[in-house]
XYZ file of N, CA and C in Angstrom:
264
model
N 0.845 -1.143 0.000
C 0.000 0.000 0.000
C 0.901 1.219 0.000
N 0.706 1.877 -1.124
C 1.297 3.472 -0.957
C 1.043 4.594 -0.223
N 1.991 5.045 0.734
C 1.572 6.113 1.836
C 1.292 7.220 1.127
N 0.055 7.918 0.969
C -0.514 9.428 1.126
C -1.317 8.677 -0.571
N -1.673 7.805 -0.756
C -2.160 7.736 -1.996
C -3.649 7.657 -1.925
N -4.036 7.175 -3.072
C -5.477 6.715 -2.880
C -6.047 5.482 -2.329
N -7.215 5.835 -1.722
C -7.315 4.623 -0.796
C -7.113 2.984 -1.714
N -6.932 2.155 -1.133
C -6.081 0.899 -2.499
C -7.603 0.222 -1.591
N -7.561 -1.439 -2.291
C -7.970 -2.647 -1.781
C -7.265 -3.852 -1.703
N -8.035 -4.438 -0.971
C -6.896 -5.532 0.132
C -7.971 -6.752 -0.207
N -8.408 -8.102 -0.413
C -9.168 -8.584 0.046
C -8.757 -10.555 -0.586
N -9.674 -11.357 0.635
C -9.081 -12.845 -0.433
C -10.652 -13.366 0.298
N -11.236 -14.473 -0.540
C -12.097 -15.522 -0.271
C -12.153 -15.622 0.912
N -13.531 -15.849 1.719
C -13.903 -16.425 2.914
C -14.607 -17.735 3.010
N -14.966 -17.511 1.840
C -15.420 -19.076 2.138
C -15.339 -19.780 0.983
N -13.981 -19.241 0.461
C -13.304 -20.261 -0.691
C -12.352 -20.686 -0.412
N -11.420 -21.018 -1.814
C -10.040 -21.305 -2.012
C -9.710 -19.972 -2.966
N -8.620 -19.246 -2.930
C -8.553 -18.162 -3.831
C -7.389 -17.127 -3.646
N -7.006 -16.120 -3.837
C -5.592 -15.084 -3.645
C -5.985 -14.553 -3.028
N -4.984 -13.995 -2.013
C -4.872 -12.825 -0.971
C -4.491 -11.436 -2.177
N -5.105 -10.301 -2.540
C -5.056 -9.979 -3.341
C -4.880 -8.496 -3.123
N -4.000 -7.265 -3.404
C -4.005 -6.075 -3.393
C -3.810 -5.508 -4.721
N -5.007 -4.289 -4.356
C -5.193 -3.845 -5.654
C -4.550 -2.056 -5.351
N -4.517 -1.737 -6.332
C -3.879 -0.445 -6.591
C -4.128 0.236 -7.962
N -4.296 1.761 -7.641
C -4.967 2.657 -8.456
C -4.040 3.196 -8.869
N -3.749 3.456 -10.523
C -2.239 3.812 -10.964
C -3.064 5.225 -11.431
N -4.036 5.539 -11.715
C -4.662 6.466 -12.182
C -5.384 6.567 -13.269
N -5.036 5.039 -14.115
C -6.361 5.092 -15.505
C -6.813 3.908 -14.812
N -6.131 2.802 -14.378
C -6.724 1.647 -13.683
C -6.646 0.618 -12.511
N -6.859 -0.155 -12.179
C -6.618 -0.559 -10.766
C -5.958 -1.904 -11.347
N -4.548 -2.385 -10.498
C -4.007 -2.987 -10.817
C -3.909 -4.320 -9.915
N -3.902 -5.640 -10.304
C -3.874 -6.552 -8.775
C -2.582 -7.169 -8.910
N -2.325 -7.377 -7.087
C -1.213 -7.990 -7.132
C -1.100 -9.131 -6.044
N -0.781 -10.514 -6.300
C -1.394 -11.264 -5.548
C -0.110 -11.284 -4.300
N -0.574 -11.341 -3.014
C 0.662 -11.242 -2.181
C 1.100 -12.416 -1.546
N 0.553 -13.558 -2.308
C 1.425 -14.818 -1.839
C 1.504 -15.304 -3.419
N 2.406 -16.631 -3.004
C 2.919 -17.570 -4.604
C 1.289 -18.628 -3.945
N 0.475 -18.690 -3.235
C -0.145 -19.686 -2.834
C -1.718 -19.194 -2.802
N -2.512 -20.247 -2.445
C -4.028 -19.568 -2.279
C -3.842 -19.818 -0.919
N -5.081 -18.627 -0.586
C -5.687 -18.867 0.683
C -6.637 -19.690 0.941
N -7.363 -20.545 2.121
C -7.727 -20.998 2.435
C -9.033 -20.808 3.131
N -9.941 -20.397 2.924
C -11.259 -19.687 3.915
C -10.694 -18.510 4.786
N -10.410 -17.936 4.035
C -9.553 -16.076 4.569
C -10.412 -15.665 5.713
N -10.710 -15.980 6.863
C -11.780 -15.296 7.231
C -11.204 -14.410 8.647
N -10.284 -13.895 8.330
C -9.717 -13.000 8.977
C -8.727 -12.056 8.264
N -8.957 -10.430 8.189
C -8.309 -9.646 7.321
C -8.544 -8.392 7.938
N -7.053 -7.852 8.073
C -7.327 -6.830 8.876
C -6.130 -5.212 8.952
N -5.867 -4.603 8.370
C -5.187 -3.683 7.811
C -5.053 -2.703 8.625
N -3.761 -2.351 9.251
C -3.446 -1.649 10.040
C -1.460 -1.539 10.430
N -1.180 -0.521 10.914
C -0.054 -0.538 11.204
C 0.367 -0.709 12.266
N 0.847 -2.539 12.657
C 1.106 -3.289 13.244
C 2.192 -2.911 14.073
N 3.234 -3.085 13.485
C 4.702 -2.807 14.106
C 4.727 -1.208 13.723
N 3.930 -0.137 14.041
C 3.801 1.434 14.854
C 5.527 1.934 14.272
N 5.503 1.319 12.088
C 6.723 2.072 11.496
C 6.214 3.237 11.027
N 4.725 3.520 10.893
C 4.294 4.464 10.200
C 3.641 3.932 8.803
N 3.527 2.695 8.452
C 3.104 1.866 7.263
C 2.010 1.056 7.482
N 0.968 1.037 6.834
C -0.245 0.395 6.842
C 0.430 -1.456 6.420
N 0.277 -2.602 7.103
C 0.582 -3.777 7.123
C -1.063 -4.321 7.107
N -0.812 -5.753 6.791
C -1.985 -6.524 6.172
C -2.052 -7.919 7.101
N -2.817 -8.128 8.306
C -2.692 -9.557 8.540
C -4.061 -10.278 8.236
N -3.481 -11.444 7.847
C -4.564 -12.553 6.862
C -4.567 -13.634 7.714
N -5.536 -14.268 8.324
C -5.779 -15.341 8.940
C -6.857 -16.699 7.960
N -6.186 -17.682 8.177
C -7.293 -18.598 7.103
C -7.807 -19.447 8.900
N -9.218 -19.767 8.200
C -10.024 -20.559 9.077
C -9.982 -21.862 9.641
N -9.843 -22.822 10.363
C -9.568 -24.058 10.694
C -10.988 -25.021 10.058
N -10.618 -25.416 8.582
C -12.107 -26.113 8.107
C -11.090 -27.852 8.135
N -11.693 -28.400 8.228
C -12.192 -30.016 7.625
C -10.541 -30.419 6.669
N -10.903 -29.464 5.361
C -9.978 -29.488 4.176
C -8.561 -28.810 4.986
N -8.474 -28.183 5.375
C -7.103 -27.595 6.242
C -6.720 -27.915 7.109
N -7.368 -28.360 8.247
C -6.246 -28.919 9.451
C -5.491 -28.299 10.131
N -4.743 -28.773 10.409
C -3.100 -28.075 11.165
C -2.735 -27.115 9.993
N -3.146 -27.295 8.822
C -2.234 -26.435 7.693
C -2.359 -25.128 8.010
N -3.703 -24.343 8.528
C -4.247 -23.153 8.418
C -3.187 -22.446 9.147
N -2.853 -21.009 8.585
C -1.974 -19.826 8.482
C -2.850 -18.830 9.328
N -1.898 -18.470 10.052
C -1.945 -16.609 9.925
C -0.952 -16.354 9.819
N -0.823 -14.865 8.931
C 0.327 -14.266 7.986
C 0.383 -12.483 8.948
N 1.560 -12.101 8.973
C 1.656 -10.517 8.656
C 2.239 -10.667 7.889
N 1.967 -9.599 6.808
C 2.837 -8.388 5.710
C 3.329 -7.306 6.045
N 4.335 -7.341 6.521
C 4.869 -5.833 6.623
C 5.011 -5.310 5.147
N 3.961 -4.186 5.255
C 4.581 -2.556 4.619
C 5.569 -1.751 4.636
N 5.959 -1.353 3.226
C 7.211 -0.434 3.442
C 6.919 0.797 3.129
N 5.445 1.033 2.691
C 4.693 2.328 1.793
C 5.149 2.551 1.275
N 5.906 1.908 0.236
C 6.478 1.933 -1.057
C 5.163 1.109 -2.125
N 4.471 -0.008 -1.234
C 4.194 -0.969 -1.891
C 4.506 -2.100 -1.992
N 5.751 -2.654 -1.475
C 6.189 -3.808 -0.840
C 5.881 -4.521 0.043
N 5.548 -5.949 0.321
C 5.538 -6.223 1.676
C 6.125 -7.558 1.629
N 6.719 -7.595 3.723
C 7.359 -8.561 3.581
C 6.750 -9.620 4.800
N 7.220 -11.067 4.803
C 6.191 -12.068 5.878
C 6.997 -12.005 6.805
């Protein structure tokens, strides 16, 4: 997410299989960028805020404990660099 820009979007499946996904407004169009190599899992936790208080809006993604997942299920932070980068 870019600091002082336009507001962007953040969002992945809740009650799918599907990308954790950020989008961004270049100014003719909105661009996506998926922020894992993997899908998510019943995303049903998403929550955007600046976590580690660097001054950068960060992204944490929690997937749900279903049946199909197990022990597998994640929660992730992304650190922001408000450049647009983020790292796990």
């Amino acid at each position: 997410m870019r600091k002082g820009g336009r507001p962007e979007i953040v969002f992945c499946p809740g009650d799918a299989i599907g990308r954790l996904k950020w989008y961004e407004w270049t100014g003719e169009s909105w661009i996506g960028h998926d922020l894992l190599d993997e899908n998510i899992v019943h995303g049903h936790s998403l929550r955007i805020e600046d976590i580690n208080a660097d001054g950068n809006l960060d992204i944490f993604c929690a997937e749900m404990h279903t049946p199909g997942a197990k022990e597998n299920c994640k929660a992730r932070i992304f650190y922001g660099d408000g450049q647009g980068n983020f790292t796990i």
